[in-house]
Tab-separated table of C-alpha atoms in Angstrom:
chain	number	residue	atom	x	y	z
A	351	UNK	CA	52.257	10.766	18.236
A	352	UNK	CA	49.969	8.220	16.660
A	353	UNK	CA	47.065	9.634	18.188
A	354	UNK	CA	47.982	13.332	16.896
A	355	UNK	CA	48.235	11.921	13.578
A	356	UNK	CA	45.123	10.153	13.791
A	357	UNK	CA	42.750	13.421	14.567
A	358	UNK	CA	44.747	15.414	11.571
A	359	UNK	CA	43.859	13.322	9.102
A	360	UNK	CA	40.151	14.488	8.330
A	361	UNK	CA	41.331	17.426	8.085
A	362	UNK	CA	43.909	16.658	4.923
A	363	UNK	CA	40.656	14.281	3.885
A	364	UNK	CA	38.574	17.473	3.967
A	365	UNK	CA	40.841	19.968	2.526
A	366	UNK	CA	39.662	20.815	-1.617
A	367	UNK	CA	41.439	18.830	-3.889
A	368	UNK	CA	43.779	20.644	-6.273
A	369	UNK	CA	42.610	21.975	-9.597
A	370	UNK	CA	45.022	19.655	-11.623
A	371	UNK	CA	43.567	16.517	-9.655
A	372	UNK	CA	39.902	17.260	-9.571
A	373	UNK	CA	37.403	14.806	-10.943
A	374	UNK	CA	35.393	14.648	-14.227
A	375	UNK	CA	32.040	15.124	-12.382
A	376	UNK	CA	34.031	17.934	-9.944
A	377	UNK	CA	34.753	19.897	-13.028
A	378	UNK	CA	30.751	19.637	-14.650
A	379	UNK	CA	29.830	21.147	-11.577
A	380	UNK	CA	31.412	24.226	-12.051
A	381	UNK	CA	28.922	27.317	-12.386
A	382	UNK	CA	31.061	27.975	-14.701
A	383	UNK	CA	31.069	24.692	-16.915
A	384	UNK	CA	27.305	25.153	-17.101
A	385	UNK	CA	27.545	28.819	-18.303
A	386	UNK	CA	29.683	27.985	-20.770
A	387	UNK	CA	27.135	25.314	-22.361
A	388	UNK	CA	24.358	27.760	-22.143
A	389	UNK	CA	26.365	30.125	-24.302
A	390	UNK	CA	27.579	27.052	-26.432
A	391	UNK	CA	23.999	26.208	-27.340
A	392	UNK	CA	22.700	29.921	-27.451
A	393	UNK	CA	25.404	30.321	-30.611
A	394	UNK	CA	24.589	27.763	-32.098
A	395	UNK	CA	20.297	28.125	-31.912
A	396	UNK	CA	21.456	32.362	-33.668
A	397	UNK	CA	21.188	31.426	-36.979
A	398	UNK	CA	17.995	30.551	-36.519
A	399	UNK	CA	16.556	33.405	-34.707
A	400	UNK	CA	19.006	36.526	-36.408
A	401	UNK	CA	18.518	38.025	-39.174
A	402	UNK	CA	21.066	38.842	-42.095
A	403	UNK	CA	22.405	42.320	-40.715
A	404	UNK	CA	23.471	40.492	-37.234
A	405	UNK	CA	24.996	37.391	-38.778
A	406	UNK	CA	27.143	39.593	-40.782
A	407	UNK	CA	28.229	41.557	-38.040
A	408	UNK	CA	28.588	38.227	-36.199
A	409	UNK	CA	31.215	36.615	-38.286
A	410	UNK	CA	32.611	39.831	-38.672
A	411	UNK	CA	33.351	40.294	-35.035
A	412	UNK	CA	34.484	36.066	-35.649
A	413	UNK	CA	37.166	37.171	-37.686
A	414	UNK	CA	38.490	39.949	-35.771
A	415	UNK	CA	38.890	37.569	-33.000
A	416	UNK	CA	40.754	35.330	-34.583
A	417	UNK	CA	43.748	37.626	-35.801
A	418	UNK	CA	43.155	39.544	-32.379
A	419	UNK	CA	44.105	36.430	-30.868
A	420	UNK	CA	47.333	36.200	-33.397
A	421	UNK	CA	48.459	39.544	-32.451
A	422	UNK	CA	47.715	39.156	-28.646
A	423	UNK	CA	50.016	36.298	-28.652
A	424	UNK	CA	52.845	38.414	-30.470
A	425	UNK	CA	51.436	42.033	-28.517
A	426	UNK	CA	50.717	41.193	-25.526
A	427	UNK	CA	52.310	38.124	-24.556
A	428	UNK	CA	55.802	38.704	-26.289
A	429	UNK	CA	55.810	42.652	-26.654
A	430	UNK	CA	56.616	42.916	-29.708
A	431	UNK	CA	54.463	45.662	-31.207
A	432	UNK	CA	53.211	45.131	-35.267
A	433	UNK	CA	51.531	47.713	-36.752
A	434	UNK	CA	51.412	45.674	-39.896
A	435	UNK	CA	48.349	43.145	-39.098
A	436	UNK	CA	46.365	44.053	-41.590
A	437	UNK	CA	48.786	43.010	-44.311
A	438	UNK	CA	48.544	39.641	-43.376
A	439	UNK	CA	44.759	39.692	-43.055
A	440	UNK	CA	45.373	40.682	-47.159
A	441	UNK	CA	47.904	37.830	-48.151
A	442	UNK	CA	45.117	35.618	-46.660
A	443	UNK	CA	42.437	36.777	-48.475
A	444	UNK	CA	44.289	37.553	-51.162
A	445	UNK	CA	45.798	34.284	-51.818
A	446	UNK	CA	42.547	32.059	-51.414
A	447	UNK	CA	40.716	34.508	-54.473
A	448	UNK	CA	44.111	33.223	-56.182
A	449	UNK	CA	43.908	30.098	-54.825
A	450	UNK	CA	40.066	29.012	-55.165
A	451	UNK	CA	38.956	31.509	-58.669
A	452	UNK	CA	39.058	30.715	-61.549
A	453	UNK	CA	40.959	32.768	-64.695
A	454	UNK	CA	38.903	35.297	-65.992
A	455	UNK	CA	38.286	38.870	-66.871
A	456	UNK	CA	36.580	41.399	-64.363
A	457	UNK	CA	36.519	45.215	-64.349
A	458	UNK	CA	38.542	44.934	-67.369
A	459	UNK	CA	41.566	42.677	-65.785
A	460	UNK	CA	42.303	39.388	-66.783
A	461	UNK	CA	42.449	38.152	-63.284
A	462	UNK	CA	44.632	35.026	-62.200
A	463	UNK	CA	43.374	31.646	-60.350
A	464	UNK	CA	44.291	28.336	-59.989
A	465	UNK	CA	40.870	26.955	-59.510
A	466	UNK	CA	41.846	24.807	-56.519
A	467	UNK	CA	39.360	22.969	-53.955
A	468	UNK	CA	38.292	26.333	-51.773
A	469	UNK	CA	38.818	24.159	-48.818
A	470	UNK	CA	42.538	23.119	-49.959
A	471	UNK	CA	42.420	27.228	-50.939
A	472	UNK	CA	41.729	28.290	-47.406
A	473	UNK	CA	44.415	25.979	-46.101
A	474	UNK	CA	47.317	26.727	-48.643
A	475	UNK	CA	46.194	30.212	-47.953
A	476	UNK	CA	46.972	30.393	-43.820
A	477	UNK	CA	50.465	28.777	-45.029
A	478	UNK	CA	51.109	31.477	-47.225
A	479	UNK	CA	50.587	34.261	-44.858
A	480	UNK	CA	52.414	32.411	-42.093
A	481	UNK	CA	55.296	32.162	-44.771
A	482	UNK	CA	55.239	35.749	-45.478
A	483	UNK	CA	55.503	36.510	-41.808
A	484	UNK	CA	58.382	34.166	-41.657
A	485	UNK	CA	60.306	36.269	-44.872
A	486	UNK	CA	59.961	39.151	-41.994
A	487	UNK	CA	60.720	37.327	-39.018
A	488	UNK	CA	64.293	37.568	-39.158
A	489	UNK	CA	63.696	41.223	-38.986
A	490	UNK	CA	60.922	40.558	-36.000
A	491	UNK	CA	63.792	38.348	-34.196
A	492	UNK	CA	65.703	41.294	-34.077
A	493	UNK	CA	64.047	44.806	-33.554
A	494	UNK	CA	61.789	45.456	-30.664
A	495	UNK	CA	59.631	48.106	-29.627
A	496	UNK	CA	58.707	51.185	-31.897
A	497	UNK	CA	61.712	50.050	-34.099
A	498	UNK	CA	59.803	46.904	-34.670
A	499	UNK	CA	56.295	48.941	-35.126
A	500	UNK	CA	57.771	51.241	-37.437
A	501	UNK	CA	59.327	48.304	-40.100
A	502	UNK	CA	56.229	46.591	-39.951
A	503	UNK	CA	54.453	49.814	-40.606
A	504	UNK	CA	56.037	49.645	-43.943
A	505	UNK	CA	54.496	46.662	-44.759
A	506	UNK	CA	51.505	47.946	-45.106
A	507	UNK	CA	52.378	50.778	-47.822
A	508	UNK	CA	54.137	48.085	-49.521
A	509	UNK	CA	50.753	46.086	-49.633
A	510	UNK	CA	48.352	48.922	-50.424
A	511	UNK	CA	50.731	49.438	-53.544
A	512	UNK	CA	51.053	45.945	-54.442
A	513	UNK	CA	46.842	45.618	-54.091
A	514	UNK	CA	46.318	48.884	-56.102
A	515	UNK	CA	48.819	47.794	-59.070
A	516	UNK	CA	48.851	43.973	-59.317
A	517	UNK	CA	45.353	43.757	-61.553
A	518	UNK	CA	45.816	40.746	-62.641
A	519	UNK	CA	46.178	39.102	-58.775
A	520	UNK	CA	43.882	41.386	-56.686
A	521	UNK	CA	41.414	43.166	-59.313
A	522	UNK	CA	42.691	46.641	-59.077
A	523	UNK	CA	40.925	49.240	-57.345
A	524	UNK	CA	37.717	47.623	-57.468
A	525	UNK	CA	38.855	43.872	-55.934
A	526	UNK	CA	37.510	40.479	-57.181
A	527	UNK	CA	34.837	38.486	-56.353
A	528	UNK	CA	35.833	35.754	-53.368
A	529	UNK	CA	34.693	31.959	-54.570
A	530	UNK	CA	32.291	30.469	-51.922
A	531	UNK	CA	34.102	27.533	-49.456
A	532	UNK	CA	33.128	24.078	-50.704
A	533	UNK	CA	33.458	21.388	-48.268
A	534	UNK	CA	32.643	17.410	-48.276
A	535	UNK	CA	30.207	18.724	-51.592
A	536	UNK	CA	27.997	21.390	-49.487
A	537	UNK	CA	28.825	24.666	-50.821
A	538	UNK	CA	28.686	27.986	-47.680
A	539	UNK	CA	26.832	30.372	-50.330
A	540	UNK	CA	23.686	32.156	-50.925
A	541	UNK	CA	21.567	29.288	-52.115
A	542	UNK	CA	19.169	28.472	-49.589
A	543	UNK	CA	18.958	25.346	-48.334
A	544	UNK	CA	15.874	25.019	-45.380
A	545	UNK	CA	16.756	23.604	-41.860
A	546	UNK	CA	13.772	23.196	-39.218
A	547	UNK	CA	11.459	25.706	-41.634
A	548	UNK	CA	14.244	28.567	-41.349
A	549	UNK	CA	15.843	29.240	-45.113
A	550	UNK	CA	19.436	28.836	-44.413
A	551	UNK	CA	21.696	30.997	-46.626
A	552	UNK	CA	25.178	31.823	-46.940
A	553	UNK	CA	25.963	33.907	-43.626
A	554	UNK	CA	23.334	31.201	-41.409
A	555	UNK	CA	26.224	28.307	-43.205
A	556	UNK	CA	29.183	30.360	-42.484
A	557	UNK	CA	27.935	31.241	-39.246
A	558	UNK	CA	28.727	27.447	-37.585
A	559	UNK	CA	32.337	27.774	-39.736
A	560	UNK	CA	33.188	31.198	-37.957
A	561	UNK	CA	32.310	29.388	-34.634
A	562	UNK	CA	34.415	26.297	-35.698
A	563	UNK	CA	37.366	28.255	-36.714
A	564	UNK	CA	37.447	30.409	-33.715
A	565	UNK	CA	37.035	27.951	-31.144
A	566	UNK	CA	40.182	25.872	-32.653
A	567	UNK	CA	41.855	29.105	-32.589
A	568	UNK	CA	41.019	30.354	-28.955
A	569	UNK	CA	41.616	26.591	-27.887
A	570	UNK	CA	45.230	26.527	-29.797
A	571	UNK	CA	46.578	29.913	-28.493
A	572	UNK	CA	45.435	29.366	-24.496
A	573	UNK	CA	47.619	26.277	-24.905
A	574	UNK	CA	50.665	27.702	-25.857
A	575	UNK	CA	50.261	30.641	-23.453
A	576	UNK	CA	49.701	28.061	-20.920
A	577	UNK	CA	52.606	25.649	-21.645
A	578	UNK	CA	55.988	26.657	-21.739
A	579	UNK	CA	55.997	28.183	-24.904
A	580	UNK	CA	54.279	30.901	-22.903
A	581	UNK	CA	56.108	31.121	-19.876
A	582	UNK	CA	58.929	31.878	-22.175
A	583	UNK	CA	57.096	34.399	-24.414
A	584	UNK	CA	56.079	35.965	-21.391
A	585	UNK	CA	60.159	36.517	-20.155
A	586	UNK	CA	60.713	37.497	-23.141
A	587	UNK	CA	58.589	40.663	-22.451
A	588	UNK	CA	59.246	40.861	-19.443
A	589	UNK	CA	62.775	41.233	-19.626
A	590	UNK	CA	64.510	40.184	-22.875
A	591	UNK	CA	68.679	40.005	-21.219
A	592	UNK	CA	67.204	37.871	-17.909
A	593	UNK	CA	65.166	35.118	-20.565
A	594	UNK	CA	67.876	35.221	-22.830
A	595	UNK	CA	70.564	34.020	-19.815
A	596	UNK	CA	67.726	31.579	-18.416
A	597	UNK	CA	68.642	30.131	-21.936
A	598	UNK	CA	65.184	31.092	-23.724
A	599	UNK	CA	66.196	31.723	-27.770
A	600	UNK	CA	64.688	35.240	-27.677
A	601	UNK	CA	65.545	36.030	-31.335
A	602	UNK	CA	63.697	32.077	-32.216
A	603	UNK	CA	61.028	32.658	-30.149
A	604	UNK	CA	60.265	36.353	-31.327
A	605	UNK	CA	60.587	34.864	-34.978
A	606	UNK	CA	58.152	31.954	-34.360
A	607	UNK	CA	55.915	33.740	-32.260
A	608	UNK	CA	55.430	36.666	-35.688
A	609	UNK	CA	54.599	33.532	-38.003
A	610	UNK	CA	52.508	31.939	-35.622
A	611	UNK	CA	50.549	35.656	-35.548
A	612	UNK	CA	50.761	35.814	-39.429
A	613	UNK	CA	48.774	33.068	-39.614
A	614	UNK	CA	46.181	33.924	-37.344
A	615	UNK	CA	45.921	36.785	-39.292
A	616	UNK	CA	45.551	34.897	-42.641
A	617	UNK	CA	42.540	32.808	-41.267
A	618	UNK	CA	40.913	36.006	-39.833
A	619	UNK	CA	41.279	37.469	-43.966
A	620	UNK	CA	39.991	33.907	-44.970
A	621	UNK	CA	36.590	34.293	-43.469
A	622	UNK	CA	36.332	37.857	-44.045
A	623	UNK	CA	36.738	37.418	-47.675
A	624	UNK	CA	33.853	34.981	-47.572
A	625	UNK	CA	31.854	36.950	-45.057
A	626	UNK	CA	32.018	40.019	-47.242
A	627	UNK	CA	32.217	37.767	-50.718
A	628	UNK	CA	34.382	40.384	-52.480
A	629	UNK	CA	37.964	41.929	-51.411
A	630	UNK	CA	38.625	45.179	-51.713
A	631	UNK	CA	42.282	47.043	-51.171
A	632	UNK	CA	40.705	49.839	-49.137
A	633	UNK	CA	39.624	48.156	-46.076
A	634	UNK	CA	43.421	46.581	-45.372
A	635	UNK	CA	44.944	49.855	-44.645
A	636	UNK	CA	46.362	51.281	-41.690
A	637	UNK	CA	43.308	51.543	-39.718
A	638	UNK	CA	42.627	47.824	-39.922
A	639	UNK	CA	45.712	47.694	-38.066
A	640	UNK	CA	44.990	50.429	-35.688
A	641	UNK	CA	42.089	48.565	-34.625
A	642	UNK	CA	43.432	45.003	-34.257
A	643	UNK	CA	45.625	47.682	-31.599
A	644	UNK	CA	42.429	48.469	-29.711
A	645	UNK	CA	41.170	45.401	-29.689
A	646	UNK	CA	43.702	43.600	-27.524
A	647	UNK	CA	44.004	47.136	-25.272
A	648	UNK	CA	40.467	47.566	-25.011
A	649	UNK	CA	40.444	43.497	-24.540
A	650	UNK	CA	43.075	42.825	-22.026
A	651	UNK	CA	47.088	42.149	-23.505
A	652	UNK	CA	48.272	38.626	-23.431
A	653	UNK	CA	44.902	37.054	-22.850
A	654	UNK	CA	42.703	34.826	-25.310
A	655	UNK	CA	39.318	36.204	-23.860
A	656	UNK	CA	40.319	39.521	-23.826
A	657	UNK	CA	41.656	39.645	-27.526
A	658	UNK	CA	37.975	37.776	-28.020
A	659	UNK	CA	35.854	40.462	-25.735
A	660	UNK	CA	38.046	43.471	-27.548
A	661	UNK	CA	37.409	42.086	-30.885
A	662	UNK	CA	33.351	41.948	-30.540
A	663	UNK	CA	33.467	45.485	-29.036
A	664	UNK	CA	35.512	47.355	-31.650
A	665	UNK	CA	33.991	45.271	-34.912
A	666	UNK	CA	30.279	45.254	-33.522
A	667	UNK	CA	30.416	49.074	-32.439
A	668	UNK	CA	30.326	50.436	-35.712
A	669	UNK	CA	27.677	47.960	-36.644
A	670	UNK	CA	25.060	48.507	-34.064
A	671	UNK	CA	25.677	52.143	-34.327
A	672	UNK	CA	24.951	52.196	-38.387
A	673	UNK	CA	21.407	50.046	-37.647
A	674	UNK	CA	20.670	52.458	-35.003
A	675	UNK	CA	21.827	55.634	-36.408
A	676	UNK	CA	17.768	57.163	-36.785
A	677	UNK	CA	17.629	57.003	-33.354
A	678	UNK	CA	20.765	57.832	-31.637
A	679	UNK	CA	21.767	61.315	-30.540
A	680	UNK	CA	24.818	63.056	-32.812
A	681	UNK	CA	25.045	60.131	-35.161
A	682	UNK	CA	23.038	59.770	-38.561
A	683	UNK	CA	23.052	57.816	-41.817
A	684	UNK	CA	26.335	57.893	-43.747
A	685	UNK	CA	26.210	60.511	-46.624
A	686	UNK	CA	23.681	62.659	-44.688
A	687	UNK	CA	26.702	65.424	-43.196
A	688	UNK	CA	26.600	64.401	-39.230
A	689	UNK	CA	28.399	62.291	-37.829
A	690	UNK	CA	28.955	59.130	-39.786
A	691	UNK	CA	28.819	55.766	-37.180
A	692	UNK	CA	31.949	54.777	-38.317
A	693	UNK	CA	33.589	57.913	-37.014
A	694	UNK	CA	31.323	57.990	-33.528
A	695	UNK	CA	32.876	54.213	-33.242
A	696	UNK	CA	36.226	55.682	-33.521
A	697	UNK	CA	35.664	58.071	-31.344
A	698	UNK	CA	34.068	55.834	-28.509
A	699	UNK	CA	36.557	53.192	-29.018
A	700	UNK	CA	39.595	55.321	-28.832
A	701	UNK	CA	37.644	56.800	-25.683
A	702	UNK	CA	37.648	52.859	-24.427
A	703	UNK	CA	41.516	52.334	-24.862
A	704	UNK	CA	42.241	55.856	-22.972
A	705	UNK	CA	39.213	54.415	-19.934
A	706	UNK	CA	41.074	51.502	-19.965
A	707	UNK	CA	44.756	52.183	-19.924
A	708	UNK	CA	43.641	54.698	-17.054
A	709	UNK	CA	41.504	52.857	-14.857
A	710	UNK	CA	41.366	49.251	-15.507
A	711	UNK	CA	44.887	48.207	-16.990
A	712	UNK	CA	43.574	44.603	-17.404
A	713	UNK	CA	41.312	45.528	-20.173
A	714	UNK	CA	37.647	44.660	-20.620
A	715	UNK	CA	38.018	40.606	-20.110
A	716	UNK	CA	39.611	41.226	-16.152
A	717	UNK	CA	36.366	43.543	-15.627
A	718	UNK	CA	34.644	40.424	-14.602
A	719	UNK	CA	36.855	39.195	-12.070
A	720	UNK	CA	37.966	42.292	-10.830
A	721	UNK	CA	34.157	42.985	-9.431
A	722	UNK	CA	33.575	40.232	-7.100
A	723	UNK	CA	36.949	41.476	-5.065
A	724	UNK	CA	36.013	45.065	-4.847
A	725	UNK	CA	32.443	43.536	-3.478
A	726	UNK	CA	33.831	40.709	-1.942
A	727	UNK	CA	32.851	40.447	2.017
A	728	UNK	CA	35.448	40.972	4.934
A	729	UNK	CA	36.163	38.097	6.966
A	730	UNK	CA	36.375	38.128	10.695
A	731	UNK	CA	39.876	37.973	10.943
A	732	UNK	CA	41.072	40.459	7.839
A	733	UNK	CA	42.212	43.501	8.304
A	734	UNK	CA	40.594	46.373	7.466
């Protein structure tokens, strides 16, 4: 017996170590670890390469991340459908023009601020739109499904009207002007400042704030999908009556999880407003929220890369095809009576959510993994 033990022990010796119990210098070695540093220190070396026109479209894609992520978690992990992102993406960039301007009189309104710090602004301002997602959640604790997607729905008429009328808060049809973020006395704007002989100005500043705030974001939301609050989220979609008798608060956790995504939404209208410096009522409409949608479809539901990889492809689409509208096939300049790039991006992208829900249910982010087991080698002893 002692002998049998004896020759089966190299084998446990040799057998891989699990992933919870592998070793700092195990982990660096990963082909993946290194990839990830190579695109860690590509981002950060853009600002100094890109031009104004892809730093812009950048952030932009930045933000749309970040309240992807938000409504992945409430989407796609919990099932609860919103149709009433972009609403929250307003009370964010809403409140920190509120917040962070100064009183004064624009377009011919006497517009409203408080002149606070902009960073103290951008903070009171995620609080405010988590806060308005909690006066709903009692209502997202209890509805589900197109119930739920139709009373959210109605919050965004109820913004548009509020944004239209309230002149003295948003600036009317015409918005106000956003105040730049100030933080520990440097100021993100457009006064150039030179780093290693490249002029830096305000989207090269804001650039390395977009990657800040969506890497806490992206960090914060795979830990709660990872812990327990997401094994729970997850039953809850799942199937609501079998979580509910494991003893998982359904109606709490459905109310917690729509703040949680209210506030991710708030930070995503935080750096828009001082990507685009001005807010304007228009652009949070119902098709803001129709493409948060097909961002985490397109993406991948209930995952943090794939709300990410959605997010770049739906916000960069229209970009790229507006700077490359001379030379692409059926698409010209806006005003010109073809077709305008932001309707061929509608087009393709709706095209991508159809491609997707067809043939690759996972969305965009599984595409990569999904590969290597379609060309994945047979071993001897598989079956064919």
């Amino acid at each position: 017996m002692s002998d049998t033990t004896a020759e089966a022990a190299p084998l446990v010796t040799n057998a891989p170590a699990p992933r919870g119990t592998e070793s700092l210098t195990d982990r660096l070695r990963r082909p993946r670890t290194y990839a990830v540093l190579i695109a860690s220190v590509l981002l950060l070396a853009l600002p100094f390469y890109l031009d104004r026109f892809w730093l812009q479209a950048g952030l932009f894609a930045m933000a749309a991340a970040i309240g992807a992520i938000g409504l992945n978690m409430l989407t796609g992990a919990t099932g609860q459908l919103s149709m009433g992102h972009a609403f929250f993406l307003a009370v964010g960039a809403y409140s920190y023009c509120i917040l962070a301007g100064e009183s004064s009189t624009e377009n011919g309104h006497a517009l409203t601020g408080l002149g606070l710090p902009t960073w103290l602004a951008a903070i009171l301002a995620v609080l405010l739109a988590g806060a308005a997602g909690g006066l709903f959640s009692p209502i997202a604790g209890r509805l589900r499904g197109a119930y739920l997607g139709i009373a959210t729905l109605a919050l965004i008429f109820i913004g548009q009207h509020v944004l239209f009328n309230a002149g003295s808060l948003t600036g009317g049809y015409n918005g106000r002007a956003v105040p730049p973020l100030s933080l520990f006395g440097f100021t993100f704007d457009d006064t150039e400042v030179v780093v290693a002989a490249v002029p830096f100005g305000s989207s090269e500043k804001l650039w390395y704030v977009g990657l800040a705030a969506l890497l806490l974001a992206a960090l914060f939301a795979r830990g709660v999908l990872r812990g327990r609050p997401g094994r729970a989220m997850n039953a809850i979609r799942d199937h609501r009556i079998a979580a509910g008798v494991m003893g998982v608060p359904v109606a709490r956790y459905r109310a917690g999880v729509f703040v949680l995504s209210s506030m991710y939404a708030g930070l995503a209208g935080v750096l828009l407003a001082l990507v685009f410096q001005r807010t304007v009522p228009e652009y949070f409409g119902m098709i803001l929220s129709l493409e948060y949608l097909a961002m985490i479809v397109i993406g991948g539901l209930g995952s943090v890369a794939g709300a990410v990889v959605g997010a770049f492809f739906v916000s960069l689409l229209p970009q790229v095809l507006t700077h490359y509208s001379d030379s692409l096939p059926l698409v010209s300049a806006p005003g010109t009576g073809g077709l305008a790039p932001g309707e061929a991006s509608r087009y393709l992208y709706g095209a991508a959510v159809v491609a997707v829900v067809l043939f690759l249910p996972g969305g965009l982010s599984r595409l990569g993994i999904a590969l290597p087991r379609v060309n994945r080698p047979k071993k001897s002893g598989e079956k064919k």
